[in-house]
XYZ file of C-alpha atoms in Angstrom:
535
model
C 61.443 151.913 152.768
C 59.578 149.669 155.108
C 60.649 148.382 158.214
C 60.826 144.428 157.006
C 62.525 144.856 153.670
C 65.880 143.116 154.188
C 68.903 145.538 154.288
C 71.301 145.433 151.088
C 74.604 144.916 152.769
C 77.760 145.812 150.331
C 80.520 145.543 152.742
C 80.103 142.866 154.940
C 81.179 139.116 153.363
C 80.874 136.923 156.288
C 77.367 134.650 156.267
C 77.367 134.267 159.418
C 76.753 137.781 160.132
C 74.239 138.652 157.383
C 71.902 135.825 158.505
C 72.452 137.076 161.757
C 71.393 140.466 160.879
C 68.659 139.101 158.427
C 70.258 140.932 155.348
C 69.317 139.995 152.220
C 71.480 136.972 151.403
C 70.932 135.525 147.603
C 70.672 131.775 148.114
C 73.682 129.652 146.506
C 73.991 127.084 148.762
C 72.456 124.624 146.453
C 75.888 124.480 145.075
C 77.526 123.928 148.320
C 75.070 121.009 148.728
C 76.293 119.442 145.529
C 79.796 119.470 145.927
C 79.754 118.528 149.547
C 77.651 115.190 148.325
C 80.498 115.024 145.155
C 82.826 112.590 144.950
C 85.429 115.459 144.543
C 86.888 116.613 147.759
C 88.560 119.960 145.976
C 87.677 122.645 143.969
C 89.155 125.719 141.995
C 86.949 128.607 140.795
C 88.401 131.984 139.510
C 86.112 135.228 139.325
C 86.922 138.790 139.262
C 87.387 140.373 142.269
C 84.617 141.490 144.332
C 82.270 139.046 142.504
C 80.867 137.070 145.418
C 83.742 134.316 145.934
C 84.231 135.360 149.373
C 80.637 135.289 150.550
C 80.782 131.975 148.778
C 83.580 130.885 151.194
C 82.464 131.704 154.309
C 79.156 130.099 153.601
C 81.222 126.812 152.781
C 82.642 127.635 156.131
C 79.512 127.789 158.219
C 78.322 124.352 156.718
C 81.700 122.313 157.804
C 81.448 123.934 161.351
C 77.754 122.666 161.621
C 75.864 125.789 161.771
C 72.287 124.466 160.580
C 70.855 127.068 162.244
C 72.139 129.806 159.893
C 70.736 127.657 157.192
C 66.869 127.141 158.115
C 65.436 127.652 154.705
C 67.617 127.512 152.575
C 68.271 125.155 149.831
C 71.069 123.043 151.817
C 69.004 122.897 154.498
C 66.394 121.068 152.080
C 69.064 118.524 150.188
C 71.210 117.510 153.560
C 68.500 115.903 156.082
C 71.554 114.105 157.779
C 73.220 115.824 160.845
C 75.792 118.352 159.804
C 79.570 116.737 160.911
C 81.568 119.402 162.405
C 85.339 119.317 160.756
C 87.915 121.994 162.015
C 88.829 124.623 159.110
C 91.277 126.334 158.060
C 90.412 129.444 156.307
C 92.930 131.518 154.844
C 92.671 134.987 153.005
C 95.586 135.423 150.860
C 94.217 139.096 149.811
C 95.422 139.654 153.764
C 98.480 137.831 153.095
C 99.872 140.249 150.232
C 101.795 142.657 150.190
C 103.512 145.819 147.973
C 106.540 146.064 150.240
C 108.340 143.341 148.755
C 108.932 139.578 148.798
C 109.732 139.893 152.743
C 106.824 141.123 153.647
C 104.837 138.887 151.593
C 106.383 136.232 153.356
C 105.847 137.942 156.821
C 101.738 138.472 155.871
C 101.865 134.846 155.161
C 103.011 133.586 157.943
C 100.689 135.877 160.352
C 97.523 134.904 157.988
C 98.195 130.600 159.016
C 99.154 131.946 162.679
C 95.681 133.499 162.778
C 93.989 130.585 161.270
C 95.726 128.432 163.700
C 94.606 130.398 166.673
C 90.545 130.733 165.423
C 90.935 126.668 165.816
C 93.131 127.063 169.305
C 96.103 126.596 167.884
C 99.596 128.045 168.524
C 102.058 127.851 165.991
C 104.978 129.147 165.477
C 106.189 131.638 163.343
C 108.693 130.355 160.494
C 108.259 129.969 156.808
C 104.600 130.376 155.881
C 104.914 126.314 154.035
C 105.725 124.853 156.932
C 103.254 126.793 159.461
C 100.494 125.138 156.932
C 102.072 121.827 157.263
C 102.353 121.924 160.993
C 98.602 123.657 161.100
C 97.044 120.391 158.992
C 98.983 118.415 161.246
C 97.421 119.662 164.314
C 94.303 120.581 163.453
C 93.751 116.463 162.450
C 95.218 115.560 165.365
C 92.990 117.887 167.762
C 89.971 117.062 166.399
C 90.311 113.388 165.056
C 88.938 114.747 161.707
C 89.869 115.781 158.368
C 90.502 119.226 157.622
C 88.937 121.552 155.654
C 91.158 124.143 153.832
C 89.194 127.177 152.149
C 91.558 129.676 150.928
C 90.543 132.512 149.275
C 92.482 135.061 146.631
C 95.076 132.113 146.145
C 96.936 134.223 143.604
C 97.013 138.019 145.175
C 100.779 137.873 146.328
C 101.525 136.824 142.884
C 99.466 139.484 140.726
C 101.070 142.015 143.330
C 104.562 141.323 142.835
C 104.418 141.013 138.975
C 106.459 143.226 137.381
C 108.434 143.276 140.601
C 112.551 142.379 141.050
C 110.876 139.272 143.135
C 108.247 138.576 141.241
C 110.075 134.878 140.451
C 110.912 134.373 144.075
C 106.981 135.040 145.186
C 106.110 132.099 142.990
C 108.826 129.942 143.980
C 107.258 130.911 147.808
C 103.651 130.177 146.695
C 104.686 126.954 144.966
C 105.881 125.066 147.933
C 103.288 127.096 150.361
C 100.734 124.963 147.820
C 102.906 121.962 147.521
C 101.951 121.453 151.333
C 98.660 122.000 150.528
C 98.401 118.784 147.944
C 101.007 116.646 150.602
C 98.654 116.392 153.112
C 95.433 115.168 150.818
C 94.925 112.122 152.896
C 94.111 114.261 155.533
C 91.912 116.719 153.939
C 87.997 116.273 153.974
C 87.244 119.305 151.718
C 89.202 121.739 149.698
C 88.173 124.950 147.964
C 90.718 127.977 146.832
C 89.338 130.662 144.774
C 91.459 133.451 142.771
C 91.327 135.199 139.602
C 93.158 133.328 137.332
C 95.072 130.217 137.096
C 99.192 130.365 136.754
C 101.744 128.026 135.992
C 104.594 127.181 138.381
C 102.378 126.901 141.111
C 102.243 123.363 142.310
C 98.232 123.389 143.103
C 97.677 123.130 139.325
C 100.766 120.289 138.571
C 100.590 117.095 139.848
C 98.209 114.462 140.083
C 96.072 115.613 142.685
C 94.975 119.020 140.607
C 91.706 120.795 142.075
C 88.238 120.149 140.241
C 88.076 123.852 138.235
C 84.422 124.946 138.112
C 85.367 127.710 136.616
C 83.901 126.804 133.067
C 81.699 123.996 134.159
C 78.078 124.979 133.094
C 76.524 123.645 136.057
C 78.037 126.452 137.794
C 78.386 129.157 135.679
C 75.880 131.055 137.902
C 77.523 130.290 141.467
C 78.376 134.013 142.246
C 76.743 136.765 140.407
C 73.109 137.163 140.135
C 71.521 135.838 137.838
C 67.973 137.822 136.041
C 65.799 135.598 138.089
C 67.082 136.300 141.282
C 67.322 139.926 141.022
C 63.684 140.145 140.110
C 63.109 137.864 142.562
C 64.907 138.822 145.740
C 65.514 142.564 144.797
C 61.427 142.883 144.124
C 60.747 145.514 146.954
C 64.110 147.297 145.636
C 63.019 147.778 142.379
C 59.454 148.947 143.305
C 61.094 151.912 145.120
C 63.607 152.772 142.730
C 61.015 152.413 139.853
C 58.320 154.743 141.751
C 61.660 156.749 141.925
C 63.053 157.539 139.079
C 59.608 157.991 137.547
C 60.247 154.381 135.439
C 57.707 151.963 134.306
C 59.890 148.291 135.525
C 60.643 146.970 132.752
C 62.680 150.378 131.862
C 63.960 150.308 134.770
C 65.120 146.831 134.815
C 66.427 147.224 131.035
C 69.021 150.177 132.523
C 70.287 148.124 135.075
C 70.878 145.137 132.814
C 72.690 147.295 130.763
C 75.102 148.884 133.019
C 75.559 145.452 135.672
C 74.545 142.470 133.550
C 76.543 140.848 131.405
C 79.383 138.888 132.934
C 79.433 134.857 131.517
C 82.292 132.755 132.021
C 80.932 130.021 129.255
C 79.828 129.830 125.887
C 75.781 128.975 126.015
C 75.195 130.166 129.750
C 73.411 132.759 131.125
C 74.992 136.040 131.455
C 74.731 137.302 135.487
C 74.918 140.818 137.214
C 77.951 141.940 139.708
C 76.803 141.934 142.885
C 78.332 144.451 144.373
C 77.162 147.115 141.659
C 73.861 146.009 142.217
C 73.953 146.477 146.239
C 75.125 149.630 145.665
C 73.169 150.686 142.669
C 69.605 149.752 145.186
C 71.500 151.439 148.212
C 72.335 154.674 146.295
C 69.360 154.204 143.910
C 71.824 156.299 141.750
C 73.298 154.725 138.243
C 77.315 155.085 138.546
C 80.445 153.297 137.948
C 80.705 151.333 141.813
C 82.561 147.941 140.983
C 85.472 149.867 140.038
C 86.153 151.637 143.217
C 86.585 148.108 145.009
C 90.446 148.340 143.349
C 91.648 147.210 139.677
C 94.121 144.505 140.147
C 97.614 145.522 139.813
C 99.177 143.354 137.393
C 96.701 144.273 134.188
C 97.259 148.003 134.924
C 101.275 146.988 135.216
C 101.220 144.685 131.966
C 99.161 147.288 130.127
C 101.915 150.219 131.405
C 104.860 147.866 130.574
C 103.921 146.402 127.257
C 103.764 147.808 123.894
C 100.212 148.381 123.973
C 97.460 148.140 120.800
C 94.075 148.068 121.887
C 92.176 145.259 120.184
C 88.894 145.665 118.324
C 87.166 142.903 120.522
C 83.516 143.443 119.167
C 84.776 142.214 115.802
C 87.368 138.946 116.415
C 85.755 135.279 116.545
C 88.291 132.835 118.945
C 87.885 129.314 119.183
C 86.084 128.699 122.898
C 88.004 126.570 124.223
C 89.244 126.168 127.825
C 92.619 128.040 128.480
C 95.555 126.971 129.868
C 97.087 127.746 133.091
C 99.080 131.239 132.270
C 102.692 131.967 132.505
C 103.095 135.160 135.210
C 105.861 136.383 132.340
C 104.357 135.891 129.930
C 100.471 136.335 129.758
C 99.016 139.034 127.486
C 96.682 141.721 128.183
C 93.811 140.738 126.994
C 93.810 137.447 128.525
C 94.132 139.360 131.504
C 91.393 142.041 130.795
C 88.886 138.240 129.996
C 89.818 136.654 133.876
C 89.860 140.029 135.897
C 86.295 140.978 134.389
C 86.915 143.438 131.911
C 85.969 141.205 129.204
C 83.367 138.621 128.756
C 82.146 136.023 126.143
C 79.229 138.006 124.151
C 78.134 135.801 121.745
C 78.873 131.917 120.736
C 78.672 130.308 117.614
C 79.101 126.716 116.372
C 82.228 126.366 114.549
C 81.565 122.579 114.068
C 83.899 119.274 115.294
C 81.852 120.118 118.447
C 83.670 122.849 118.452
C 81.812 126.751 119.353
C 83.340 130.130 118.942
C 82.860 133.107 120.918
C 83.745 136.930 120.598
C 84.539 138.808 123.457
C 83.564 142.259 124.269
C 82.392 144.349 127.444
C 80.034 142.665 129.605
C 78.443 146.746 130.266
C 78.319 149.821 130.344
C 79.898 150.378 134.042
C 82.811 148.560 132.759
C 83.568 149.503 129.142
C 83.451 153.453 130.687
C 85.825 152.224 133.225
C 88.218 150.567 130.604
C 88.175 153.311 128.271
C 88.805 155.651 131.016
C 91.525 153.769 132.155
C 93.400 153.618 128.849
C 93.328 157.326 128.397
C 94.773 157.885 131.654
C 97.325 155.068 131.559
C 98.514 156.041 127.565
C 98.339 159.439 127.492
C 99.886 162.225 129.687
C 96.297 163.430 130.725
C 95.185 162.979 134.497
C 91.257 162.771 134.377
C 90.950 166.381 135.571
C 92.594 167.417 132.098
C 90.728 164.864 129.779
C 87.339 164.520 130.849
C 86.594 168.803 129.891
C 88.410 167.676 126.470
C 85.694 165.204 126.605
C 83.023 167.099 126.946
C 84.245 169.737 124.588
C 84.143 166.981 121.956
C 80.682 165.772 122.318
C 79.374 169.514 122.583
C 81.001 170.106 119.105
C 79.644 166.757 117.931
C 76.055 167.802 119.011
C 76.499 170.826 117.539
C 77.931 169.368 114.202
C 80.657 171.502 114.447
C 83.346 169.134 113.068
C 86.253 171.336 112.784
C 86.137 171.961 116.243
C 85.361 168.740 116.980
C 89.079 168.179 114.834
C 90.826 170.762 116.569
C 90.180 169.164 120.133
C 91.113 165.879 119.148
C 94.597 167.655 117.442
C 95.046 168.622 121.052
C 94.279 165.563 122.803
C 96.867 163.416 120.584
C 99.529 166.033 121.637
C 99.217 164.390 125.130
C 100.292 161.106 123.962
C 103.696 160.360 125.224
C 106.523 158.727 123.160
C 107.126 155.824 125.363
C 103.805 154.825 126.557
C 102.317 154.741 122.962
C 103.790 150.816 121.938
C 103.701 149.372 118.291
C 102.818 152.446 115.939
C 100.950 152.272 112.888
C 97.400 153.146 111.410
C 95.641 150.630 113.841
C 97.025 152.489 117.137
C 96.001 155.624 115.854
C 92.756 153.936 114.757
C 91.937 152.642 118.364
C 93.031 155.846 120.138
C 90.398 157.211 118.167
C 87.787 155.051 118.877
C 88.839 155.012 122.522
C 87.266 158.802 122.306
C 84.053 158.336 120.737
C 83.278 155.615 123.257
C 84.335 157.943 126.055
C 81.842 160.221 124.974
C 79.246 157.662 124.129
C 79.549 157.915 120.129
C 78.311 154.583 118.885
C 81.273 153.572 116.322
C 83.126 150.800 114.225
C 86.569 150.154 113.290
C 87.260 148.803 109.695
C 83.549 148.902 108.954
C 83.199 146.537 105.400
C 81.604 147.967 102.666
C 80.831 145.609 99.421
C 84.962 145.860 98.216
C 86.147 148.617 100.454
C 86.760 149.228 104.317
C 86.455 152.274 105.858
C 89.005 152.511 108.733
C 86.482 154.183 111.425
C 82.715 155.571 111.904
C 81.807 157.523 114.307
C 77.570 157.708 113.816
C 74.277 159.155 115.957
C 71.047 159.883 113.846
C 72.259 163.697 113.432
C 75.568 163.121 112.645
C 78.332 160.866 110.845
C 81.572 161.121 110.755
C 83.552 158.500 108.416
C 87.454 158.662 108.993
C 90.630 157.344 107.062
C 93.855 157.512 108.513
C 97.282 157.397 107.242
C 100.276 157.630 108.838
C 103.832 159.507 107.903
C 106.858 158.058 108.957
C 109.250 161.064 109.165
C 109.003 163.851 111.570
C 109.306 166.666 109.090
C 108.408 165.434 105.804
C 105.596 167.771 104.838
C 105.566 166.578 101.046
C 104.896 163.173 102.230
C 102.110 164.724 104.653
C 100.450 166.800 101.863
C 100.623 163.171 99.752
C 99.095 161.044 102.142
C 96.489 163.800 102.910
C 95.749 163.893 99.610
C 95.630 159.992 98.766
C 93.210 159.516 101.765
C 90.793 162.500 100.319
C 90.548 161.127 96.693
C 90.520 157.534 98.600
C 86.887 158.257 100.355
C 85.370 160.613 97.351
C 86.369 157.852 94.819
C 85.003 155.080 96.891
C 81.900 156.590 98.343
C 82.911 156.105 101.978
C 80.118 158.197 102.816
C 77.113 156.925 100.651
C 75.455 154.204 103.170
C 75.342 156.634 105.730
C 73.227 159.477 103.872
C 70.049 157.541 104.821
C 70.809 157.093 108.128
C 71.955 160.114 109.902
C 70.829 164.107 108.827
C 74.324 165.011 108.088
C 77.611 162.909 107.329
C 80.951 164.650 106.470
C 84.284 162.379 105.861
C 87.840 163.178 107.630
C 91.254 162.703 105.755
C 94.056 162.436 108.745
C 97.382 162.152 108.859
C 99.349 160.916 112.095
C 103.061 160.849 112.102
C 104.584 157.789 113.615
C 107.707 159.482 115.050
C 105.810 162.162 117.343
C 103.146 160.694 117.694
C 100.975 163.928 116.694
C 98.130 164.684 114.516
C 99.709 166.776 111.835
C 97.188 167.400 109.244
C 93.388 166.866 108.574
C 90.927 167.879 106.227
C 87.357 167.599 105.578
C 86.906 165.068 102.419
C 83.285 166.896 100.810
C-alpha cells in the first residue's frame, strides 16, 4: 500500500477528525448544501444502525460552526460561495443516553448527555429532568449567542428500542415524548433541525403536531445520502480494489461482482439505486478478507426481543408482492417483526413493479449475502436450543452428506437438529413452520431453495436444488403425540402425493440426481417422527 492512498477509517465518525487526518471521506455534503438552502428548517431520516447517519451528523455540525476549512473541495464548498454563519449547536447522542438498567437510568444518561452538550457550548446547567435541561439549554444557547440554534440529535429512538419489552417500556416513551415536546416548543428559536433513528414510533410528540420533521427517509432525492453508492466505490475505493484484486488473484470485475453481492443491496425506495454498507466495506478493504463485519457493530435489541417474545413464523419474503407505499409511524406494542427486520436493515425492497393508480409494488427480501447468513444464523440460535458451537458442525455435517448425495444421512441429521427445537420458542405450529425451519437450513448451508414452488396444478411444499443434487420435500404434520396410525397415514398420503403428481419430473433435466422426501412432523413435540424416501 502506498504512502498517499487515504486510510479507510471504520471507527472514527467525527468529520472533523477524518479531514484532519486526510482519511478517505466519501463526499455527501451536496445534500447538506441542499437542505441548508431548503425552505425546511428540520429533517427526519431513519437508517440502520451503523449506516453512516452519524458521520452524516457531525458533518452537518462542522458546516453550522463555520468550518470552511474542513470543506475545501468538496461539493458544499462549491454550492455555498457566501460566508459560512456560525450558529451554536446542540448535538445530542441518544445511543449515549440509553440505557439497560432501567427507566432511572435512562433518565440519568439523559440528563448527563444535554449537561455535556451544554458545556461543549459553555454552558452550565443543571441537572433535573432531561425535558427541561433541553428547554433551559435552547434558552441559553439563543440567548448567548444572539442566534438560532441548531439541534442535531442522533439515535432519537435508542432508549425506546432498549426498554421494549421492559416493565417501563410505557414510561420511557411517556419520558421521550415530552423530552421531544420541548424540542418542537422552542421552533421559533431553532435555525436548523436534524434527528436521525431507525424507525419512526407513535406517541412520541416529534412526529404529532403541526410542526412534524421533513422525513427524507423515502424521498428519492436522497435515497443515496448514507451508503455508497456503485459509483463511488469504484470511484473513491479505486486504489483499494487494485490491491485486493492483484490479491486475491481476481480479474475487477470478479472482484467487484463478490463484493456487490455480499455489501450491496440496501434501498429504502421503490425505483432507486440499491447502495453498499459502509462499514462492511471499510472493513472488507482493511481486512481484504470477505466476512460477516456489519453484524458485530450490535443487532438492535428490540427485533431480537419481539422475535423471542412473539409466536414466531418466518415469512417466505422472496415470494410476497406488498403495495409500496409509505408506512406509518409504528406502535412500540404493537409493531411486527418483519416491519422491524425492513427499518433495522435486515430486509430491503428487491424488486418494484407497477401495480397501476400510480400505484408500484415491491417484494422484500435480503439486501446480501452478509446479512441473510446473519439472519438465518440468528433464527437458529434464537428458536432452537442450539448455541452456534452445537449447530454450525450439524451444519456442516449436512452439506457434506448433501455433496455426497447421501440423503439418508442428510435425513438423519436434520431428525436431530429438530429435536433441539424447544416447545415454547417454536410459536404458531403447522406445515408452514416446519416448512421454514427447513428452509432456514438449506440457506445456512448455502442450498439454493424454494418454498411452495408452483408446478402447472400442483405445489410442491419445498426444493432444495444444486446441479448434482435435488431434493423435493412434502410435509405433513400429526397432531397427537403418539398416534402412530395417523403417522404411518400421513406418511403414506405424502408418498403417493409426490409419485402421483410427478413432484420430481422438472427437476430430472436439471440436476444429475433428484430423490423426493415424505415427512412427517408432529405438532405437539415438535419432532420429526417419520420420513421416507418417495422413489
Amino acid at each position: 500500500m502506498s504512502d498517499i492512498m487515504q486510510e479507510i477509517s471504520t471507527d472514527i465518525f467525527t468529520f472533523e477528525i477524518l479531514r484532519e487526518r486526510n482519511a478517505l471521506y466519501i463526499d455527501k455534503t451536496g445534500y447538506v448544501a441542499r437542505m441548508v438552502a431548503s425552505s425546511s428548517t428540520s429533517y427526519f431520516l431513519s437508517r440502520p444502525r451503523r449506516f453512516g447517519k452519524s458521520l452524516l451528523l457531525s458533518t452537518i455540525k462542522a458546516y453550522f460552526q463555520g468550518k470552511r476549512n474542513l470543506f475545501r473541495g468538496l461539493q458544499i464548498d462549491k454550492a455555498i460561495s457566501d460566508d459560512w454563519e456560525q450558529y451554536p449547536v446542540i448535538h445530542l447522542d441518544l445511543a449515549r443516553g440509553s440505557s439497560l438498567e432501567g427507566i432511572e437510568k435512562i433518565r440519568e444518561k439523559m440528563s448527563s448527555e444535554v449537561y455535556y452538550a451544554g458545556r461543549e457550548l459553555g454552558i452550565e446547567i443543571e441537572k433535573e429532568s432531561p425535558d427541561q435541561m433541553l428547554k433551559v439549554l435552547i434558552n441559553q444557547a439563543y440567548e448567548k449567542y444572539g442566534k438560532r440554534v441548531v439541534i442535531l440529535i442522533d439515535e432519537y429512538d435508542k432508549p425506546i428500542l432498549d426498554s421494549a419489552f421492559q416493565p417501563y417500556q410505557q414510561e420511557t416513551v411517556r419520558m421521550m415524548s415530552t423530552f421531544f415536546q420541548e424540542l418542537k416548543s422552542a421552533n421559533e428559536k431553532e435555525r436548523f433541525v436534524f434527528i436521525t433513528g431507525v424507525t419512526k414510533f407513535a406517541h412520541v410528540s416529534l412526529f404529532s403536531g403541526s410542526n412534524n420533521p421533513t422525513d427524507i427517509s423515502r424521498k428519492a432525492e436522497y435515497s443515496s445520502i448514507v451508503g455508497y453508492t456503485e459509483e463511488e466505490l469504484r470511484s473513491s475505493f479505486k486504489e483499494y480494489i487494485d490491491i485486493v484484486s492483484e490479491q486475491f488473484g481476481y480479474e475487477q470485475e470478479r472482484l467487484l461482482s463478490k463484493i456487490k453481492l455480499w455489501y450491496n443491496g440496501m434501498r429504502f425506495l421503490a425505483n432507486t439505486e440499491s447502495v453498499y454498507n459502509p462499514v462492511s466495506i471499510g472493513n472488507f478493504f482493511n481486512n481484504q478478507r470477505f466476512d460477516n463485519y456489519w453484524i458485530s457493530t450490535g443487532t438492535t435489541r428490540m427485533l431480537v426481543d419481539k422475535v423471542k417474545n412473539t409466536p414466531f413464523k418466518l415469512q417466505d419474503f422472496a415470494i410476497n408482492w406488498v403495495p409500496d407505499k409509505e408506512s406509518d409511524k409504528y406502535d412500540i406494542e404493537n409493531v411486527s417483526v418483519e416491519d422491524l427486520a425492513i427499518q433495522t436493515g435486515y430486509l430491503t425492497i428487491a424488486e418494484w413493479r407497477n401495480a397501476g393508480d400510480e400505484m408500484n409494488e415491491v417484494r422484500y427480501d435480503f439486501p446480501n449475502k452478509e446479512i441473510r447468513d446473519v439472519w438465518y444464523s440468528n433464527i437458529v440460535g434464537l428458536t432452537t436450543n442450539y448455541t452456534a458451537s452445537e449447530y454450525e458442525p450439524l451444519i456442516i455435517k449436512m452439506r457434506d452428506a448433501l455433496n455426497e448425495n447421501d440423503v439418508e444421512l442428510f435425513m438423519t441429521i436434520v431428525e436431530r437438529f429438530f429435536s433441539g427445537i424447544p416447545y415454547e420458542n417454536a410459536g404458531e405450529i403447522g406445515e408452514g413452520y416446519f416448512r421454514n425451519q427447513l428452509r432456514t437450513l438449506f440457506c445456512l448451508f448455502g442450498i439454493p431453495n424454494q418454498c411452495e414452488v408452483q408446478q402447472a396444478s400442483m405445489r410442491t411444499d419445498i426444493v432444495a436444488q444444486t446441479r448434482r443434487l435435488a431434493v423435493v420435500f412434502e410435509v405433513k404434520c400429526v397432531e397427537e403425540r403418539d398416534d402412530e396410525s395417523a403417522v404411518k397415514r400421513l406418511l403414506s398420503e405424502a408418498t403417493k402425493q409426490i409419485i402421483d403428481k410427478h413432484y420430481t419430473d422438472r427437476y430430472r433435466n436439471e440436476s444429475d440426481e433428484v430423490h423426493a422426501v415424505s415427512i412427517v412432523f408432529n405438532k405437539k413435540t415438535r419432532m420429526l417422527v417419520a420420513w421416507e424416501l418417495a422413489e
